[in-house]
Coordinates of C-alpha atoms and ligand atoms in Angstrom, one line a residue:
M20 CA -9.7 -29.1 0.8
G21 CA -12.5 -28.5 -1.6
V22 CA -16.6 -27.9 -2.1
S23 CA -19.3 -29.7 -3.8
L24 CA -21.1 -27.9 -6.8
M25 CA -24.8 -27.0 -6.0
Q26 CA -26.7 -25.6 -8.5
Q27 CA -29.7 -23.0 -8.3
P28 CA -32.8 -24.8 -9.5
D29 CA -33.4 -23.7 -13.1
K30 CA -33.1 -20.3 -12.5
V31 CA -31.6 -18.0 -15.7
Y32 CA -30.8 -14.4 -15.5
D33 CA -30.9 -12.2 -18.3
V34 CA -27.7 -10.5 -17.0
I35 CA -25.0 -11.8 -14.4
I36 CA -22.5 -8.6 -13.3
I37 CA -19.8 -9.8 -11.5
G38 CA -19.0 -6.7 -9.0
A39 CA -21.0 -4.7 -7.4
G40 CA -18.8 -1.3 -7.3
P41 CA -19.7 1.7 -9.2
A42 CA -19.5 0.1 -12.5
G43 CA -21.2 -3.3 -12.0
T44 CA -24.2 -1.3 -10.0
T45 CA -24.7 1.4 -12.2
A46 CA -24.8 -1.6 -15.2
G47 CA -27.4 -3.4 -12.6
L48 CA -29.3 -0.3 -12.2
Y49 CA -29.8 0.1 -15.9
T50 CA -30.5 -3.5 -16.8
A51 CA -33.0 -3.8 -13.8
R52 CA -34.8 -1.1 -14.9
A53 CA -34.9 -2.0 -18.3
G54 CA -37.0 -5.2 -17.0
W55 CA -33.9 -7.6 -17.3
K56 CA -33.6 -10.1 -14.7
T57 CA -30.6 -8.5 -13.1
L58 CA -28.2 -10.3 -10.5
L59 CA -24.8 -9.1 -8.9
L60 CA -22.4 -10.7 -7.4
Y61 CA -19.8 -9.6 -5.2
R62 CA -16.9 -10.7 -2.7
A63 CA -17.7 -8.4 0.6
E64 CA -20.1 -5.5 1.5
A65 CA -17.5 -3.1 1.7
D66 CA -15.1 -4.2 -1.2
G67 CA -13.7 -2.5 -4.2
A68 CA -11.8 0.6 -4.7
L69 CA -14.7 3.1 -4.2
A70 CA -16.0 0.9 -1.3
I71 CA -12.4 1.1 0.7
T72 CA -12.0 5.3 -0.4
Q73 CA -12.6 6.9 3.1
K74 CA -13.5 10.6 1.4
I75 CA -14.7 11.5 -2.0
E76 CA -16.1 14.8 -3.2
N77 CA -15.8 14.4 -6.9
Y78 CA -18.7 12.1 -7.7
P79 CA -21.2 14.6 -9.7
G80 CA -24.6 14.9 -8.0
V81 CA -23.0 14.2 -4.6
P82 CA -21.0 17.2 -3.0
G83 CA -20.3 15.3 -0.5
P84 CA -17.5 14.7 1.1
V85 CA -18.9 11.2 1.7
S86 CA -17.0 7.8 2.1
G87 CA -17.0 5.7 -1.2
Y88 CA -19.0 3.2 1.1
E89 CA -21.6 5.4 1.9
L90 CA -21.9 6.9 -2.3
L91 CA -21.7 2.8 -3.3
K92 CA -24.6 2.1 -0.5
T93 CA -27.0 4.8 -2.2
M94 CA -26.2 3.2 -5.6
R95 CA -26.8 0.1 -4.6
E96 CA -30.4 1.1 -3.1
Q97 CA -31.2 3.1 -6.0
A98 CA -30.5 -0.4 -8.2
K99 CA -32.5 -2.8 -5.7
K100 CA -35.2 -0.5 -6.3
F101 CA -35.5 -1.4 -10.0
G102 CA -35.5 -4.9 -8.9
A103 CA -31.5 -5.9 -8.9
E104 CA -30.6 -8.6 -7.0
F105 CA -27.6 -8.4 -4.9
V106 CA -25.9 -11.7 -3.7
R107 CA -22.4 -12.1 -1.9
G108 CA -20.2 -14.6 -3.5
K109 CA -16.7 -14.6 -5.0
V110 CA -16.8 -15.5 -8.4
I111 CA -13.8 -18.4 -9.1
A112 CA -14.8 -19.9 -12.2
T113 CA -17.1 -19.0 -15.3
D114 CA -18.3 -21.4 -18.6
L115 CA -18.7 -18.5 -21.5
K116 CA -19.0 -21.0 -24.0
S117 CA -22.5 -22.7 -22.7
D118 CA -26.0 -21.5 -23.3
P119 CA -27.0 -20.1 -20.8
K120 CA -23.6 -18.9 -19.4
K121 CA -22.7 -20.3 -16.1
V122 CA -20.7 -18.5 -13.1
Y123 CA -19.1 -20.3 -10.1
T124 CA -18.8 -19.0 -6.8
I125 CA -16.3 -20.2 -3.9
D126 CA -18.8 -21.7 -2.1
G127 CA -20.1 -23.9 -4.5
R128 CA -22.9 -22.5 -5.8
E129 CA -23.7 -21.9 -9.4
F130 CA -25.5 -19.1 -11.3
R131 CA -26.7 -19.1 -14.9
G132 CA -27.1 -16.2 -17.3
K133 CA -27.7 -15.2 -21.1
T134 CA -25.6 -12.5 -20.8
I135 CA -22.4 -11.4 -18.7
I136 CA -20.6 -8.0 -17.6
V137 CA -17.5 -8.4 -15.8
A138 CA -16.8 -5.3 -13.6
S139 CA -14.7 -6.8 -10.9
G140 CA -12.3 -4.1 -10.7
A141 CA -8.3 -4.1 -10.6
M142 CA -7.6 -5.1 -7.0
E143 CA -6.1 -8.6 -7.7
R144 CA -2.9 -9.3 -6.1
A145 CA 0.2 -9.7 -8.4
N146 CA 3.2 -11.2 -6.4
K147 CA 3.0 -14.1 -4.5
F148 CA 4.6 -14.9 -0.7
K149 CA 8.0 -17.2 -0.3
G150 CA 6.3 -20.6 0.5
E151 CA 2.7 -19.6 -0.9
E152 CA 2.5 -21.8 -4.0
E153 CA 4.6 -24.6 -2.2
F154 CA 1.9 -25.0 0.5
L155 CA -1.3 -24.2 -1.3
G156 CA -3.8 -26.7 0.0
R157 CA -1.4 -28.1 2.7
G158 CA -2.2 -25.1 5.1
V159 CA -2.2 -22.0 2.3
S160 CA -5.8 -21.2 1.6
Y161 CA -7.8 -18.5 -0.3
C162 CA -11.0 -19.3 1.5
G163 CA -12.3 -19.2 4.9
V164 CA -15.6 -21.0 4.0
C165 CA -14.1 -24.0 2.2
D166 CA -11.4 -24.5 4.5
A167 CA -11.9 -23.0 8.1
A168 CA -13.4 -26.5 9.2
F169 CA -10.1 -28.0 8.7
F170 CA -8.0 -25.9 11.4
K171 CA -10.4 -26.3 14.2
D172 CA -8.6 -25.5 17.8
Q173 CA -5.8 -24.9 15.9
P174 CA -3.9 -21.4 15.5
V175 CA -3.8 -19.7 11.9
A176 CA -2.6 -16.3 10.4
V177 CA -4.8 -14.5 8.1
I178 CA -3.5 -11.7 5.8
G179 CA -5.3 -8.7 4.5
D180 CA -6.2 -5.3 5.3
D181 CA -9.7 -4.7 4.2
D182 CA -13.4 -5.7 4.9
Y183 CA -13.1 -8.6 2.7
A184 CA -10.5 -10.3 4.3
I185 CA -12.4 -9.0 8.1
E186 CA -15.4 -10.8 7.2
E187 CA -13.2 -14.3 6.2
A188 CA -11.3 -14.0 9.6
E189 CA -14.4 -13.3 11.5
F190 CA -15.9 -17.0 9.8
I191 CA -12.4 -18.5 10.0
A192 CA -11.9 -17.4 14.2
R193 CA -15.4 -19.2 14.7
F194 CA -13.4 -22.5 14.4
A195 CA -9.4 -21.6 15.2
S196 CA -8.2 -21.5 18.0
K197 CA -6.2 -18.7 17.7
V198 CA -6.6 -15.7 14.6
Y199 CA -3.3 -13.6 13.8
F200 CA -4.6 -10.9 11.5
I201 CA -1.5 -9.6 9.9
V202 CA -1.7 -6.2 8.0
P203 CA 1.1 -5.3 5.8
G204 CA 0.0 -1.4 6.3
S205 CA -0.7 0.9 9.3
K206 CA -4.6 0.7 8.8
I207 CA -7.2 -1.4 7.7
K208 CA -9.5 -0.3 4.8
A209 CA -13.2 -1.2 6.4
P210 CA -15.7 0.9 8.1
P211 CA -15.0 1.5 11.4
E212 CA -18.0 -0.3 12.9
V213 CA -17.0 -3.3 11.2
I214 CA -13.2 -3.0 12.9
E215 CA -14.4 -2.3 16.1
H216 CA -16.7 -5.6 16.0
F217 CA -13.5 -7.5 14.9
K218 CA -11.3 -6.7 17.6
K219 CA -13.8 -7.6 20.3
L220 CA -13.6 -11.3 19.3
P221 CA -11.3 -13.0 22.0
N222 CA -9.5 -15.1 20.0
V223 CA -8.0 -12.6 17.2
E224 CA -4.5 -10.6 17.5
I225 CA -4.7 -7.7 15.1
L226 CA -0.6 -7.1 13.9
L227 CA -0.3 -4.1 12.1
R228 CA 2.8 -2.9 10.2
H229 CA 4.1 -6.5 9.6
R230 CA 5.4 -7.7 6.6
V231 CA 5.3 -11.5 5.6
I232 CA 8.6 -12.8 4.8
E233 CA 8.1 -16.5 4.5
I234 CA 5.3 -19.3 5.2
V235 CA 7.4 -21.9 6.5
G236 CA 6.6 -25.7 7.1
D237 CA 7.7 -29.6 6.0
Q238 CA 4.6 -31.6 4.5
V239 CA 2.3 -29.0 5.9
V240 CA 2.6 -25.7 7.3
K241 CA 4.4 -25.0 10.4
G242 CA 4.5 -21.3 10.8
I243 CA 4.7 -18.0 9.6
R244 CA 7.8 -15.6 9.7
L245 CA 7.3 -11.9 9.7
K246 CA 8.8 -8.3 10.1
D247 CA 7.5 -5.8 12.5
L248 CA 8.0 -2.7 10.5
E249 CA 7.8 -0.3 13.5
T250 CA 10.5 -2.0 15.4
G251 CA 12.5 -3.8 12.7
E252 CA 12.2 -7.2 14.7
E253 CA 11.4 -10.8 13.0
K254 CA 8.9 -12.8 14.5
F255 CA 8.0 -16.4 13.9
L256 CA 4.4 -17.4 14.7
E257 CA 3.4 -21.0 15.3
V258 CA 0.4 -21.3 12.9
N259 CA -1.2 -24.5 11.3
G260 CA -2.9 -22.4 8.4
V261 CA -2.5 -19.1 6.6
F262 CA -5.4 -17.7 4.8
I263 CA -4.3 -14.9 2.0
F264 CA -7.0 -12.3 1.1
L265 CA -4.3 -9.1 0.3
G266 CA -5.2 -7.2 -2.7
G267 CA -3.2 -5.4 -5.3
T268 CA -3.7 -3.7 -8.5
K269 CA -4.3 -6.2 -11.3
P270 CA -7.4 -7.0 -13.3
S271 CA -9.7 -9.3 -11.0
V272 CA -10.0 -11.8 -14.1
D273 CA -8.8 -15.2 -12.9
F274 CA -12.6 -16.4 -12.9
L275 CA -12.6 -15.8 -17.0
M276 CA -10.0 -18.8 -17.4
G277 CA -8.8 -17.2 -20.5
Q278 CA -11.9 -17.8 -22.4
V279 CA -12.0 -14.0 -23.4
E280 CA -9.2 -12.0 -25.4
M281 CA -6.8 -10.0 -23.4
T282 CA -3.8 -8.3 -23.1
D283 CA -0.1 -9.4 -21.6
G284 CA -1.2 -7.2 -18.9
D285 CA -4.5 -9.4 -18.2
C286 CA -6.9 -6.7 -19.4
I287 CA -9.7 -7.6 -21.2
V288 CA -10.0 -6.4 -24.8
V289 CA -13.8 -5.0 -25.8
N290 CA -15.2 -3.1 -28.6
E291 CA -17.1 -0.2 -28.9
E292 CA -19.9 -1.4 -26.9
M293 CA -18.0 -2.9 -24.5
M294 CA -18.5 -6.6 -25.7
T295 CA -15.3 -9.2 -25.2
S296 CA -14.8 -11.3 -27.8
V297 CA -17.4 -13.9 -26.4
P298 CA -20.7 -12.6 -27.6
G299 CA -23.0 -11.7 -24.7
V300 CA -19.9 -11.1 -22.4
F301 CA -19.5 -7.6 -21.6
A302 CA -17.0 -5.8 -19.7
A303 CA -16.7 -2.3 -17.8
G304 CA -14.9 -0.2 -15.2
D305 CA -11.4 -0.8 -13.8
V306 CA -10.8 -4.1 -15.0
L307 CA -10.8 -2.9 -18.4
C308 CA -7.2 -1.2 -17.3
N309 CA -8.6 2.4 -18.3
E310 CA -6.1 5.2 -17.9
V311 CA -8.6 7.3 -15.9
K312 CA -9.7 5.3 -12.8
Q313 CA -12.4 7.2 -11.4
A314 CA -15.7 6.2 -10.0
V315 CA -17.8 8.8 -12.5
V316 CA -15.8 6.6 -15.3
A317 CA -16.4 3.4 -14.1
A318 CA -20.0 4.2 -13.6
A319 CA -20.5 5.9 -17.3
M320 CA -19.1 2.1 -18.5
G321 CA -21.3 0.2 -16.8
C322 CA -24.2 2.3 -18.3
K323 CA -22.8 1.7 -22.0
A324 CA -22.3 -2.1 -21.2
A325 CA -26.0 -2.3 -19.6
L326 CA -27.1 -0.7 -22.8
A327 CA -25.0 -3.0 -25.0
V328 CA -26.8 -5.8 -23.4
D329 CA -30.4 -4.5 -23.8
K330 CA -29.2 -4.4 -27.6
F331 CA -28.2 -8.1 -27.6
L332 CA -30.9 -9.4 -25.7
S333 CA -33.6 -7.8 -27.7
G334 CA -32.0 -8.0 -30.9
K335 CA -32.5 -4.4 -31.5
E336 CA -29.9 -3.2 -34.1
K337 CA -28.7 -0.2 -32.1
I338 CA -28.2 0.6 -29.1
V339 CA -31.0 2.7 -27.7
P340 CA -30.9 5.3 -24.4
Q341 CA -32.9 4.8 -21.7
W342 CA -35.0 7.9 -20.9
Ligands
FAD9 C1 -7.7 4.7 -2.3 C2 -8.6 5.1 -3.8 C3 -9.1 6.2 -3.4 C4 -10.0 6.6 -4.7 N1 -10.7 8.0 -4.9 C5 -11.3 8.4 -5.6 C6 -12.2 9.3 -6.0 O1 -11.7 10.4 -5.3 N2 -12.8 9.9 -7.0 C7 -13.4 8.8 -7.9 O2 -13.8 9.0 -8.7 N3 -12.7 7.7 -8.0 C8 -11.7 7.4 -6.5 N4 -11.1 6.0 -6.9 C9 -10.8 5.5 -8.2 C10 -12.6 4.7 -8.0 O3 -12.8 3.9 -6.8 C11 -12.0 3.5 -9.1 O4 -11.9 4.0 -10.2 C12 -13.8 2.9 -9.1 O5 -14.1 2.2 -8.1 C13 -13.9 1.6 -10.3 O6 -15.0 1.1 -10.0 P1 -15.2 -0.6 -10.6 O7 -16.8 -0.6 -10.1 O8 -14.8 -0.9 -11.8 O9 -14.4 -1.5 -9.5 P2 -14.2 -1.7 -7.6 O10 -14.9 -0.2 -7.2 O11 -13.2 -2.0 -7.5 O12 -15.3 -2.6 -7.6 C14 -15.1 -3.9 -7.8 C15 -16.3 -4.9 -7.2 O13 -15.9 -6.4 -7.8 C16 -16.1 -7.5 -6.9 N5 -15.2 -8.4 -7.1 C17 -14.0 -8.1 -7.4 N6 -13.3 -9.6 -7.6 C18 -14.6 -10.4 -7.5 C19 -14.6 -12.1 -7.7 N7 -13.9 -12.7 -7.8 N8 -16.2 -12.3 -7.5 C20 -17.3 -11.8 -6.8 N9 -16.7 -10.0 -7.1 C21 -15.8 -9.7 -7.6 C22 -15.7 -6.5 -5.6 O14 -16.3 -7.3 -4.5 C23 -16.2 -4.9 -6.3 O15 -18.1 -5.3 -5.5 C24 -9.9 5.9 -5.8 C25 -9.6 5.0 -5.7 C26 -8.6 4.2 -4.6 C27 -8.2 3.1 -4.7

């Protein structure tokens, strides 16, 4: 299982922002408005902490209540108006020492940037399921685009509870004979129209309130053991593949591959100008493990990081505010 790497021919962005939540989008609005060629990469449309927030009424200037996703869409439109490019793609690796710096997405694309802002939030899973590591690459996968075709006309399980998981599951459902969509909680955190569309797919069965006990097999995956939290009943589903797209509360930093200084808890260390230990690499928002996790704070950090990028790229002596 795997993908080959394709290059974006010779295009170099001034800044690549990883994440399109309030931190990344605000950063993109500022860098694009300052005239820097700006690219934002994100995993799925309604992905990230703000995008899954059902109701927000404490964002200044937006009396609301509005859904977090509606607020985010307005922010993104504003950034696009100034020329920021938004591209869907889960970042899985980076080369921060090269010049320009390189960013790789799970579908095999390579993007190049003179600077990087990491704004990928803190929704990574901390714990693994029993059998997950054992069967990784032998039925367990974290990438629909890469691996769905291996499960043509076979039953699979997809574990997740948000828009990102649904987008992946819809792609997988084009190949698999049956997709069991396993949701640990009682709700899917995605826009209602997305859920409605997903429910209509004939080969998809949604199992709400089902906890994964174990992924089982011999050489390859043969099935998955679940507990129905509604009835207490244990179930075994015969599947050949298990795709996992669940989130948690850990910073999303795997793609940095230890290239920047971090604390023990995977929190990126930044200076007063939001720059990491690698010159030209900045970070903003929940990914920094800040105590106050609020959209307005993430947006403010995105602004600071963007102005620091402006200083870095233009060689100015100090940060200059935008008027
Ligand atoms: C349930 C809930 C309710 C909340 N309610 C409020 C509220 O009422 N008011 C308030 O102010 N705050 C609220 N918050 C907090 C607020 O949503 C967060 O502090 C804020 O969204 C953080 O912004 P961020 O940009 O750092 O990260 P996020 O909003 O989490 O965005 C992260 C971005 O990174 C992308 N990403 C992640 N990994 C990758 C990768 N590998 N490759 C590419 N892209 C990636 C995601 O797709 C997403 O675009 C709430 C949070 C939650 C979870």
